[in-house]
Coordinates of C-alpha atoms in Angstrom, one line a residue:
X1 CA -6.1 9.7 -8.9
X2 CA -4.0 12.1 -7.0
X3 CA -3.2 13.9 -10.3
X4 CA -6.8 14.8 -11.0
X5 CA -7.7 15.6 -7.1
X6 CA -4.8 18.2 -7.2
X7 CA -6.2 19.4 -10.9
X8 CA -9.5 19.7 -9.4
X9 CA -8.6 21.7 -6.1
X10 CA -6.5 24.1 -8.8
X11 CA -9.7 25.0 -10.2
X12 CA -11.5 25.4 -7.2
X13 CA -8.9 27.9 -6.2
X14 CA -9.1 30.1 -8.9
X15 CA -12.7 30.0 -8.3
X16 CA -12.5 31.1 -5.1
X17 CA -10.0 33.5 -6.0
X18 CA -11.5 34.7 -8.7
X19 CA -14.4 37.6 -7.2
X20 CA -15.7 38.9 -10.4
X21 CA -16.6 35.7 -11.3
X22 CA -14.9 36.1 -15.0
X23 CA -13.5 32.6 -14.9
X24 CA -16.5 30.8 -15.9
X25 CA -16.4 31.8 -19.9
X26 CA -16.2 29.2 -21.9
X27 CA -13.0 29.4 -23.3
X28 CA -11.7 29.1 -19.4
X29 CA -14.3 26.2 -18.3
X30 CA -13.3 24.1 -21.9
X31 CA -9.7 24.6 -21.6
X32 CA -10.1 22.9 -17.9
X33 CA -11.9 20.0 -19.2
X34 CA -9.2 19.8 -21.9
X35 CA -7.0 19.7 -18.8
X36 CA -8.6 17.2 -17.0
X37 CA -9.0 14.7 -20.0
X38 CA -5.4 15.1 -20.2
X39 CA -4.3 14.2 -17.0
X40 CA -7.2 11.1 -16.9
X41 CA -5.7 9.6 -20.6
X42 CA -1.8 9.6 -18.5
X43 CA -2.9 8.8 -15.1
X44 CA -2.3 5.3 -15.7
X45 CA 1.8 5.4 -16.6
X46 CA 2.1 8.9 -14.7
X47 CA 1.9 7.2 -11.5
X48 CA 4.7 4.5 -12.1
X49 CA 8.0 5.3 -10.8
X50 CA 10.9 3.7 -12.5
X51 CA 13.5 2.7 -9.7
X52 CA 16.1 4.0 -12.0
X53 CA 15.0 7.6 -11.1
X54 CA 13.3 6.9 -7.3
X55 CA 12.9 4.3 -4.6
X56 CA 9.8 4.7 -1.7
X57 CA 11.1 6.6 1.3
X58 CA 12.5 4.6 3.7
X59 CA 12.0 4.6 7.8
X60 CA 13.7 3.6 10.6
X61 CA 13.1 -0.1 11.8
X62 CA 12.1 -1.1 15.0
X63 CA 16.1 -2.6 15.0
X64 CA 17.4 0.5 13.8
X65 CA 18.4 1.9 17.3
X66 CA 20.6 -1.6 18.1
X67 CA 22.8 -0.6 14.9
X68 CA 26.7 0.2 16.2
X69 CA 25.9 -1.9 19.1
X70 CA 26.4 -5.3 20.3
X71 CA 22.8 -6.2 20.3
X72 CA 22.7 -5.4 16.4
X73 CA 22.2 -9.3 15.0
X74 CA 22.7 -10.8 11.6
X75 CA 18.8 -10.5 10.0
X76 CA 18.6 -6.8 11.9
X77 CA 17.5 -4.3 9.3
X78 CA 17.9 -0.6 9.7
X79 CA 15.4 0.8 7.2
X80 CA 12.1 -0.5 5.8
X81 CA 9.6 1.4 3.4
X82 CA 5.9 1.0 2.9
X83 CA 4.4 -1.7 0.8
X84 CA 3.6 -0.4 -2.5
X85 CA 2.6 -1.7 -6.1
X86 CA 6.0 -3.5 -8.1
X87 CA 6.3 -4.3 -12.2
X88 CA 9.0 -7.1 -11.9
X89 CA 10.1 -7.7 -15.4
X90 CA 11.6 -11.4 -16.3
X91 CA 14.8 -12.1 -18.4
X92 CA 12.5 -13.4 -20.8
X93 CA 10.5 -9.9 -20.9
X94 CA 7.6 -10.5 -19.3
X95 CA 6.2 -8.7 -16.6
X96 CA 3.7 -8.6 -13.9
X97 CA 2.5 -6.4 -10.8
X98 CA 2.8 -7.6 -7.3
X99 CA 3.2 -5.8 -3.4
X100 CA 6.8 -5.1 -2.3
X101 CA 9.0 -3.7 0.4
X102 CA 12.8 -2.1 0.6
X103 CA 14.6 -3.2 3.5
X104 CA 17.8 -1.2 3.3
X105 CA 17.6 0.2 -0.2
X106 CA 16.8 -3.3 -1.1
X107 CA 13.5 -4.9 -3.0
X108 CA 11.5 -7.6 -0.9
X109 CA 9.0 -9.4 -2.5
X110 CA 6.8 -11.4 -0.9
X111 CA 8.3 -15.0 -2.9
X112 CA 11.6 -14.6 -3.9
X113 CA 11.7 -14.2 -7.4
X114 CA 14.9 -15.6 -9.7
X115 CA 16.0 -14.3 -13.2
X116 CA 13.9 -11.2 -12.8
X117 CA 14.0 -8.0 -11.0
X118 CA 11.6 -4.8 -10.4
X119 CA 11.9 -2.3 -12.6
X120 CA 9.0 0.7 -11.2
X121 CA 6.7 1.1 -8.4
X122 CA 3.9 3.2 -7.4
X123 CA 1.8 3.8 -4.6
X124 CA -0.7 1.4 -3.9
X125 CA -4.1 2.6 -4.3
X126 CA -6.9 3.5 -1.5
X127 CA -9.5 0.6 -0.5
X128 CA -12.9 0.3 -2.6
X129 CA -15.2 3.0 -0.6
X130 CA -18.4 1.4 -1.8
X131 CA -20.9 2.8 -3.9
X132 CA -22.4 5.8 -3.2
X133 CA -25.3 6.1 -5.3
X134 CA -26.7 2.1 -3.5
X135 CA -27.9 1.6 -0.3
X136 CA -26.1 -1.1 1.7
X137 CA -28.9 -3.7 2.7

């Protein structure tokens, strides 16, 4: 939804911008919805990543300072990302989503997973806020 949240605060920009108040004709206010339905029919397959083209960013590990040392140890990583949403894809062509991890530029999947491999990622998405419009009894 990130897509349509920055959409949205480029509109309120130029309305804020915008003094004389010209901006609210209709030829200005439909081609915004135009915009906006856009952006809402590719939000689903605009937010994958292929790996082919990006991997998440990557941190140091807690083990990252032992690295060049003698305390670095076999199992020692020296950079992790963030968990985020995978589409492993099968030999056989199937696919399916599940949460992942790189550990040193490499995919970690929760079960190790033969004959297949992950082929994009995307962030994973923000908790379920509740209902607004119901009151919580």
């Amino acid at each position: 939804m990130s897509i349509i949240r920055n959409r949205l605060y480029q509109f309120k920009q130029e309305l804020l911008s915008n003094k004389d108040r010209a901006w609210y004709s209709h030829t200005n206010l439909l081609t915004a919805v135009d915009l906006l339905i856009t952006d809402l029919d590719n939000l689903d397959e605009s937010d994958w990543i292929r790996v082919n083209d990006e991997m998440p960013v990557e941190r140091d590990s807690m083990f990252a300072k032992f690295k060049g040392t003698n305390k670095w140890k076999t199992g020692m990583f020296e950079k992790t990302s963030r968990d985020v949403l995978v589409t492993v894809e099968y030999d056989n062509g199937k696919r399916h989503t599940e949460v992942a991890h790189t550990v040193d530029g490499r995919w970690k999947l929760e079960m190790r997973i033969l004959n297949a491999r992950v082929i994009a990622w995307k962030e994973k998405p923000q908790p379920y806020k509740g209902d607004k419009n119901v009151s919580n009894m």
